[in-house]
């Protein structure tokens, strides 16, 4: 039986460590590139081989995977598009890749990256493979969802989907039928922090992009995001059921319960 190998491109957050472990549980040799500036080598501690590579060094990433005879890749964790702004790009492969992008929207960039990797002989697998158990269930996950919280989440979901459809972000923070903050380049956690400086008692809502390509940027909530919501004095977090990853769920629920933060899986 041929040895199964997979390459994990480790972006921001806790997600990469979970992906590494899940693939190993399913019999894969795991080779991980940790993108410098997005994460640290510890996130790939369980990989067979791991290496930190600057996010703009696309050629080095490709050479690493080829040297380990990897043909299948998985993106794990958000890859922020800050590489397209403000960094001096000297990597020839990265320059070729950036030249293929019509704009710097998240979906446009990731689609171009995936197409480029496929031209280089790789295939990119869905982020949801082996990870279905981590998707948010429908209904109350933690705490009691009152009618006003349910109403706010429904409103927030409409706003989040609209923002996601326009490639702005996938998270909004709402209160009393008003949008307090919208995710953009800064990411979910910074959006929640910003909302906390404006008003207390808010509700965070995260939705999937209407035409989500599950090979990249499947939305996720981890322990850090829950702590940010607590620090920002939020009342609840609503996530689209069956579409958003809940990482470290036992720890998330324990922390939310301790601070009376409601977690809810919303079904449109």
mmCIF file of C-alpha atoms in Angstrom:
data_model
loop_
_atom_site.group_PDB
_atom_site.id
_atom_site.type_symbol
_atom_site.label_atom_id
_atom_site.label_comp_id
_atom_site.label_asym_id
_atom_site.label_seq_id
_atom_site.Cartn_x
_atom_site.Cartn_y
_atom_site.Cartn_z
ATOM 1 C CA UNK A 1 0.000 0.000 0.000
ATOM 2 C CA UNK A 2 1.522 3.373 -1.027
ATOM 3 C CA UNK A 3 2.460 5.731 1.787
ATOM 4 C CA UNK A 4 -0.017 8.605 2.094
ATOM 5 C CA UNK A 5 1.606 12.030 2.271
ATOM 6 C CA UNK A 6 0.051 15.442 2.712
ATOM 7 C CA UNK A 7 1.428 18.954 2.952
ATOM 8 C CA UNK A 8 -0.192 21.344 5.414
ATOM 9 C CA UNK A 9 0.188 25.089 4.846
ATOM 10 C CA UNK A 10 -0.234 26.490 8.346
ATOM 11 C CA UNK A 11 -1.795 29.929 8.528
ATOM 12 C CA UNK A 12 -3.151 31.867 11.482
ATOM 13 C CA UNK A 13 -4.858 30.401 14.546
ATOM 14 C CA UNK A 14 -5.282 27.039 16.277
ATOM 15 C CA UNK A 15 -6.724 25.241 13.265
ATOM 16 C CA UNK A 16 -3.423 23.948 11.788
ATOM 17 C CA UNK A 17 -2.553 21.802 14.819
ATOM 18 C CA UNK A 18 -5.954 20.101 14.620
ATOM 19 C CA UNK A 19 -5.570 19.447 10.886
ATOM 20 C CA UNK A 20 -2.118 17.921 11.406
ATOM 21 C CA UNK A 21 -3.434 15.534 14.063
ATOM 22 C CA UNK A 22 -6.518 14.539 12.081
ATOM 23 C CA UNK A 23 -4.482 13.619 9.015
ATOM 24 C CA UNK A 24 -2.071 11.597 11.112
ATOM 25 C CA UNK A 25 -5.002 9.737 12.690
ATOM 26 C CA UNK A 26 -6.029 8.812 9.162
ATOM 27 C CA UNK A 27 -2.659 7.320 8.280
ATOM 28 C CA UNK A 28 -0.862 10.225 6.611
ATOM 29 C CA UNK A 29 2.744 11.339 6.798
ATOM 30 C CA UNK A 30 2.400 15.084 7.422
ATOM 31 C CA UNK A 31 4.807 17.727 6.119
ATOM 32 C CA UNK A 32 4.016 21.230 7.349
ATOM 33 C CA UNK A 33 5.032 24.696 6.250
ATOM 34 C CA UNK A 34 4.355 27.270 8.954
ATOM 35 C CA UNK A 35 3.963 30.727 7.438
ATOM 36 C CA UNK A 36 6.189 33.153 9.292
ATOM 37 C CA UNK A 37 4.211 36.080 10.635
ATOM 38 C CA UNK A 38 1.009 34.018 10.657
ATOM 39 C CA UNK A 39 1.947 31.324 13.183
ATOM 40 C CA UNK A 40 4.807 29.656 15.090
ATOM 41 C CA UNK A 41 6.529 26.294 14.689
ATOM 42 C CA UNK A 42 4.755 24.879 17.758
ATOM 43 C CA UNK A 43 1.493 24.705 15.836
ATOM 44 C CA UNK A 44 3.040 21.942 13.714
ATOM 45 C CA UNK A 45 4.780 20.130 16.572
ATOM 46 C CA UNK A 46 3.033 16.844 15.709
ATOM 47 C CA UNK A 47 4.009 16.897 12.029
ATOM 48 C CA UNK A 48 6.598 14.453 10.696
ATOM 49 C CA UNK A 49 8.589 17.381 9.313
ATOM 50 C CA UNK A 50 7.875 21.094 9.785
ATOM 51 C CA UNK A 51 9.579 24.255 8.598
ATOM 52 C CA UNK A 52 8.914 27.960 9.063
ATOM 53 C CA UNK A 53 8.920 29.881 5.773
ATOM 54 C CA UNK A 54 8.300 33.623 5.269
ATOM 55 C CA UNK A 55 4.840 34.078 3.819
ATOM 56 C CA UNK A 56 6.170 35.786 0.689
ATOM 57 C CA UNK A 57 8.666 33.005 -0.159
ATOM 58 C CA UNK A 58 6.352 30.981 -2.397
ATOM 59 C CA UNK A 59 9.219 29.322 -4.235
ATOM 60 C CA UNK A 60 10.668 28.010 -0.979
ATOM 61 C CA UNK A 61 7.281 26.563 0.016
ATOM 62 C CA UNK A 62 7.054 24.676 -3.284
ATOM 63 C CA UNK A 63 10.613 23.377 -2.983
ATOM 64 C CA UNK A 64 9.951 22.118 0.559
ATOM 65 C CA UNK A 65 6.957 20.043 -0.501
ATOM 66 C CA UNK A 66 8.674 18.697 -3.607
ATOM 67 C CA UNK A 67 11.708 17.656 -1.570
ATOM 68 C CA UNK A 68 9.403 15.481 0.552
ATOM 69 C CA UNK A 69 7.535 14.077 -2.476
ATOM 70 C CA UNK A 70 4.239 15.709 -1.448
ATOM 71 C CA UNK A 71 1.571 16.121 -4.110
ATOM 72 C CA UNK A 72 -1.532 16.887 -2.046
ATOM 73 C CA UNK A 73 -1.844 20.095 -0.027
ATOM 74 C CA UNK A 74 -4.255 21.462 2.578
ATOM 75 C CA UNK A 75 -4.586 25.077 3.688
ATOM 76 C CA UNK A 76 -5.140 25.238 7.452
ATOM 77 C CA UNK A 77 -5.825 28.580 9.095
ATOM 78 C CA UNK A 78 -6.367 31.956 7.538
ATOM 79 C CA UNK A 79 -3.669 33.358 5.288
ATOM 80 C CA UNK A 80 -3.931 37.113 5.663
ATOM 81 C CA UNK A 81 -3.489 39.143 2.519
ATOM 82 C CA UNK A 82 -1.069 41.528 4.228
ATOM 83 C CA UNK A 83 1.660 39.957 2.072
ATOM 84 C CA UNK A 84 0.159 41.881 -0.836
ATOM 85 C CA UNK A 85 0.498 45.187 1.012
ATOM 86 C CA UNK A 86 3.680 46.723 2.312
ATOM 87 C CA UNK A 87 6.147 43.820 1.965
ATOM 88 C CA UNK A 88 9.061 44.019 -0.431
ATOM 89 C CA UNK A 89 8.606 40.955 -2.633
ATOM 90 C CA UNK A 90 11.895 39.570 -3.949
ATOM 91 C CA UNK A 91 10.829 35.951 -4.466
ATOM 92 C CA UNK A 92 10.484 35.378 -8.220
ATOM 93 C CA UNK A 93 7.743 32.750 -7.805
ATOM 94 C CA UNK A 94 5.739 35.097 -5.570
ATOM 95 C CA UNK A 95 6.070 37.884 -8.132
ATOM 96 C CA UNK A 96 4.774 35.546 -10.861
ATOM 97 C CA UNK A 97 1.850 34.618 -8.634
ATOM 98 C CA UNK A 98 0.923 38.197 -7.677
ATOM 99 C CA UNK A 99 1.033 39.126 -11.347
ATOM 100 C CA UNK A 100 -1.826 36.709 -12.006
ATOM 101 C CA UNK A 101 -4.207 38.405 -9.540
ATOM 102 C CA UNK A 102 -6.901 40.698 -10.865
ATOM 103 C CA UNK A 103 -7.418 42.216 -7.386
ATOM 104 C CA UNK A 104 -6.543 41.543 -3.748
ATOM 105 C CA UNK A 105 -9.895 40.273 -2.517
ATOM 106 C CA UNK A 106 -9.629 37.162 -0.315
ATOM 107 C CA UNK A 107 -11.402 34.794 -2.703
ATOM 108 C CA UNK A 108 -9.622 36.176 -5.770
ATOM 109 C CA UNK A 109 -6.213 35.757 -4.170
ATOM 110 C CA UNK A 110 -6.844 32.254 -2.832
ATOM 111 C CA UNK A 111 -8.331 31.056 -6.120
ATOM 112 C CA UNK A 112 -5.260 32.365 -7.929
ATOM 113 C CA UNK A 113 -2.939 30.680 -5.406
ATOM 114 C CA UNK A 114 -4.738 27.343 -5.758
ATOM 115 C CA UNK A 115 -4.725 27.554 -9.562
ATOM 116 C CA UNK A 116 -1.005 28.354 -9.435
ATOM 117 C CA UNK A 117 -0.265 25.376 -7.167
ATOM 118 C CA UNK A 118 -2.265 23.103 -9.452
ATOM 119 C CA UNK A 119 -0.198 24.310 -12.411
ATOM 120 C CA UNK A 120 2.868 23.357 -10.381
ATOM 121 C CA UNK A 121 1.536 19.797 -10.098
ATOM 122 C CA UNK A 122 -0.154 19.862 -6.672
ATOM 123 C CA UNK A 123 -3.771 19.175 -5.747
ATOM 124 C CA UNK A 124 -5.479 21.120 -2.949
ATOM 125 C CA UNK A 125 -7.917 19.182 -0.745
ATOM 126 C CA UNK A 126 -11.004 20.523 1.020
ATOM 127 C CA UNK A 127 -10.405 21.823 4.533
ATOM 128 C CA UNK A 128 -13.444 19.881 5.722
ATOM 129 C CA UNK A 129 -11.965 16.460 4.915
ATOM 130 C CA UNK A 130 -11.628 14.470 8.181
ATOM 131 C CA UNK A 131 -12.928 17.504 10.096
ATOM 132 C CA UNK A 132 -16.717 17.209 9.851
ATOM 133 C CA UNK A 133 -16.985 16.500 13.631
ATOM 134 C CA UNK A 134 -15.620 19.975 14.299
ATOM 135 C CA UNK A 135 -18.399 21.814 12.429
ATOM 136 C CA UNK A 136 -20.808 23.751 14.640
ATOM 137 C CA UNK A 137 -24.071 21.940 15.477
ATOM 138 C CA UNK A 138 -27.470 23.611 15.171
ATOM 139 C CA UNK A 139 -29.147 25.150 18.214
ATOM 140 C CA UNK A 140 -27.907 25.987 21.681
ATOM 141 C CA UNK A 141 -24.277 24.995 22.162
ATOM 142 C CA UNK A 142 -23.738 26.747 25.471
ATOM 143 C CA UNK A 143 -26.098 28.906 27.545
ATOM 144 C CA UNK A 144 -29.730 29.842 27.020
ATOM 145 C CA UNK A 145 -30.719 31.630 23.827
ATOM 146 C CA UNK A 146 -33.407 34.154 24.624
ATOM 147 C CA UNK A 147 -35.755 35.505 21.981
ATOM 148 C CA UNK A 148 -33.888 38.820 21.762
ATOM 149 C CA UNK A 149 -30.535 37.056 21.311
ATOM 150 C CA UNK A 150 -32.057 34.861 18.607
ATOM 151 C CA UNK A 151 -33.437 37.951 16.864
ATOM 152 C CA UNK A 152 -30.057 39.725 17.040
ATOM 153 C CA UNK A 153 -28.245 36.683 15.650
ATOM 154 C CA UNK A 154 -30.703 36.433 12.764
ATOM 155 C CA UNK A 155 -30.110 40.103 11.949
ATOM 156 C CA UNK A 156 -26.347 39.719 12.332
ATOM 157 C CA UNK A 157 -26.390 36.695 10.041
ATOM 158 C CA UNK A 158 -28.056 38.702 7.263
ATOM 159 C CA UNK A 159 -25.421 41.427 7.621
ATOM 160 C CA UNK A 160 -22.540 38.931 7.782
ATOM 161 C CA UNK A 161 -23.709 37.152 4.629
ATOM 162 C CA UNK A 162 -24.016 40.454 2.824
ATOM 163 C CA UNK A 163 -20.493 41.481 3.865
ATOM 164 C CA UNK A 164 -19.120 38.074 2.894
ATOM 165 C CA UNK A 165 -20.855 38.272 -0.485
ATOM 166 C CA UNK A 166 -19.007 41.523 -1.152
ATOM 167 C CA UNK A 167 -15.658 39.985 -0.072
ATOM 168 C CA UNK A 168 -15.390 42.347 2.909
ATOM 169 C CA UNK A 169 -15.406 39.891 5.810
ATOM 170 C CA UNK A 170 -17.403 37.069 7.387
ATOM 171 C CA UNK A 171 -17.969 38.452 10.886
ATOM 172 C CA UNK A 172 -20.107 41.286 12.196
ATOM 173 C CA UNK A 173 -20.743 42.527 15.714
ATOM 174 C CA UNK A 174 -24.265 43.822 16.396
ATOM 175 C CA UNK A 175 -26.355 45.331 19.187
ATOM 176 C CA UNK A 176 -30.047 46.224 19.208
ATOM 177 C CA UNK A 177 -30.427 45.897 15.447
ATOM 178 C CA UNK A 178 -27.375 48.008 14.664
ATOM 179 C CA UNK A 179 -24.009 46.977 13.259
ATOM 180 C CA UNK A 180 -21.223 47.913 15.675
ATOM 181 C CA UNK A 181 -18.251 46.516 13.776
ATOM 182 C CA UNK A 182 -17.541 44.688 10.512
ATOM 183 C CA UNK A 183 -14.567 42.437 9.841
ATOM 184 C CA UNK A 184 -12.222 43.531 7.076
ATOM 185 C CA UNK A 185 -8.454 43.149 6.686
ATOM 186 C CA UNK A 186 -7.829 43.069 10.455
ATOM 187 C CA UNK A 187 -9.573 39.711 11.064
ATOM 188 C CA UNK A 188 -12.220 38.453 13.484
ATOM 189 C CA UNK A 189 -10.394 38.904 16.783
ATOM 190 C CA UNK A 190 -9.388 42.505 16.088
ATOM 191 C CA UNK A 191 -12.957 43.262 14.967
ATOM 192 C CA UNK A 192 -14.296 41.995 18.290
ATOM 193 C CA UNK A 193 -11.688 44.020 20.183
ATOM 194 C CA UNK A 194 -12.705 47.162 18.297
ATOM 195 C CA UNK A 195 -16.381 46.558 19.064
ATOM 196 C CA UNK A 196 -15.509 46.231 22.755
ATOM 197 C CA UNK A 197 -14.059 49.741 22.770
ATOM 198 C CA UNK A 198 -17.371 51.106 21.486
ATOM 199 C CA UNK A 199 -20.148 49.368 23.426
ATOM 200 C CA UNK A 200 -20.831 46.416 25.753
ATOM 201 C CA UNK A 201 -23.517 43.736 25.426
ATOM 202 C CA UNK A 202 -22.872 42.997 21.760
ATOM 203 C CA UNK A 203 -23.368 39.798 19.771
ATOM 204 C CA UNK A 204 -20.773 38.372 17.401
ATOM 205 C CA UNK A 205 -22.074 36.590 14.290
ATOM 206 C CA UNK A 206 -19.952 34.615 11.836
ATOM 207 C CA UNK A 207 -21.262 33.267 8.517
ATOM 208 C CA UNK A 208 -19.955 31.359 5.542
ATOM 209 C CA UNK A 209 -19.320 33.134 2.269
ATOM 210 C CA UNK A 210 -22.309 32.543 -0.087
ATOM 211 C CA UNK A 211 -20.073 30.837 -2.668
ATOM 212 C CA UNK A 212 -17.584 29.336 -0.247
ATOM 213 C CA UNK A 213 -14.791 27.255 -1.731
ATOM 214 C CA UNK A 214 -14.044 24.826 1.090
ATOM 215 C CA UNK A 215 -10.444 24.428 -0.033
ATOM 216 C CA UNK A 216 -9.640 27.691 1.760
ATOM 217 C CA UNK A 217 -10.773 29.997 4.538
ATOM 218 C CA UNK A 218 -13.540 27.835 6.008
ATOM 219 C CA UNK A 219 -14.572 30.086 8.920
ATOM 220 C CA UNK A 220 -13.615 28.973 12.430
ATOM 221 C CA UNK A 221 -14.045 29.978 16.046
ATOM 222 C CA UNK A 222 -11.331 28.997 18.527
ATOM 223 C CA UNK A 223 -10.503 29.587 22.166
ATOM 224 C CA UNK A 224 -8.784 32.904 21.411
ATOM 225 C CA UNK A 225 -11.879 34.309 19.704
ATOM 226 C CA UNK A 226 -14.089 33.281 22.633
ATOM 227 C CA UNK A 227 -11.699 34.976 25.068
ATOM 228 C CA UNK A 228 -11.728 38.127 22.923
ATOM 229 C CA UNK A 229 -15.538 38.120 23.032
ATOM 230 C CA UNK A 230 -15.479 37.802 26.815
ATOM 231 C CA UNK A 231 -12.943 40.633 27.136
ATOM 232 C CA UNK A 232 -15.121 42.781 24.845
ATOM 233 C CA UNK A 233 -18.164 42.135 27.114
ATOM 234 C CA UNK A 234 -20.159 40.374 24.406
ATOM 235 C CA UNK A 235 -23.389 38.552 25.252
ATOM 236 C CA UNK A 236 -23.258 35.824 22.630
ATOM 237 C CA UNK A 237 -21.532 34.345 19.605
ATOM 238 C CA UNK A 238 -23.709 33.036 16.785
ATOM 239 C CA UNK A 239 -22.187 30.844 14.076
ATOM 240 C CA UNK A 240 -23.739 29.348 10.957
ATOM 241 C CA UNK A 241 -24.551 25.735 11.837
ATOM 242 C CA UNK A 242 -22.756 23.076 9.814
ATOM 243 C CA UNK A 243 -20.549 25.680 8.108
ATOM 244 C CA UNK A 244 -18.238 27.049 10.822
ATOM 245 C CA UNK A 245 -15.546 25.079 12.634
ATOM 246 C CA UNK A 246 -15.657 25.086 16.434
ATOM 247 C CA UNK A 247 -12.102 24.341 17.486
ATOM 248 C CA UNK A 248 -11.213 23.095 20.984
ATOM 249 C CA UNK A 249 -14.916 22.731 21.697
ATOM 250 C CA UNK A 250 -14.715 21.388 25.283
ATOM 251 C CA UNK A 251 -12.408 24.252 26.285
ATOM 252 C CA UNK A 252 -14.567 26.770 24.433
ATOM 253 C CA UNK A 253 -17.734 25.624 26.179
ATOM 254 C CA UNK A 254 -16.094 25.606 29.622
ATOM 255 C CA UNK A 255 -14.760 29.137 29.146
ATOM 256 C CA UNK A 256 -18.058 30.439 27.743
ATOM 257 C CA UNK A 257 -20.055 28.832 30.536
ATOM 258 C CA UNK A 258 -17.777 30.305 33.190
ATOM 259 C CA UNK A 259 -18.341 33.810 31.817
ATOM 260 C CA UNK A 260 -22.011 33.328 30.853
ATOM 261 C CA UNK A 261 -21.304 33.795 27.138
ATOM 262 C CA UNK A 262 -23.951 32.183 24.918
ATOM 263 C CA UNK A 263 -22.850 30.062 21.948
ATOM 264 C CA UNK A 264 -25.457 29.269 19.299
ATOM 265 C CA UNK A 265 -25.478 27.432 15.976
ATOM 266 C CA UNK A 266 -27.771 29.420 13.689
ATOM 267 C CA UNK A 267 -29.721 27.769 10.867
ATOM 268 C CA UNK A 268 -31.026 30.262 8.278
#
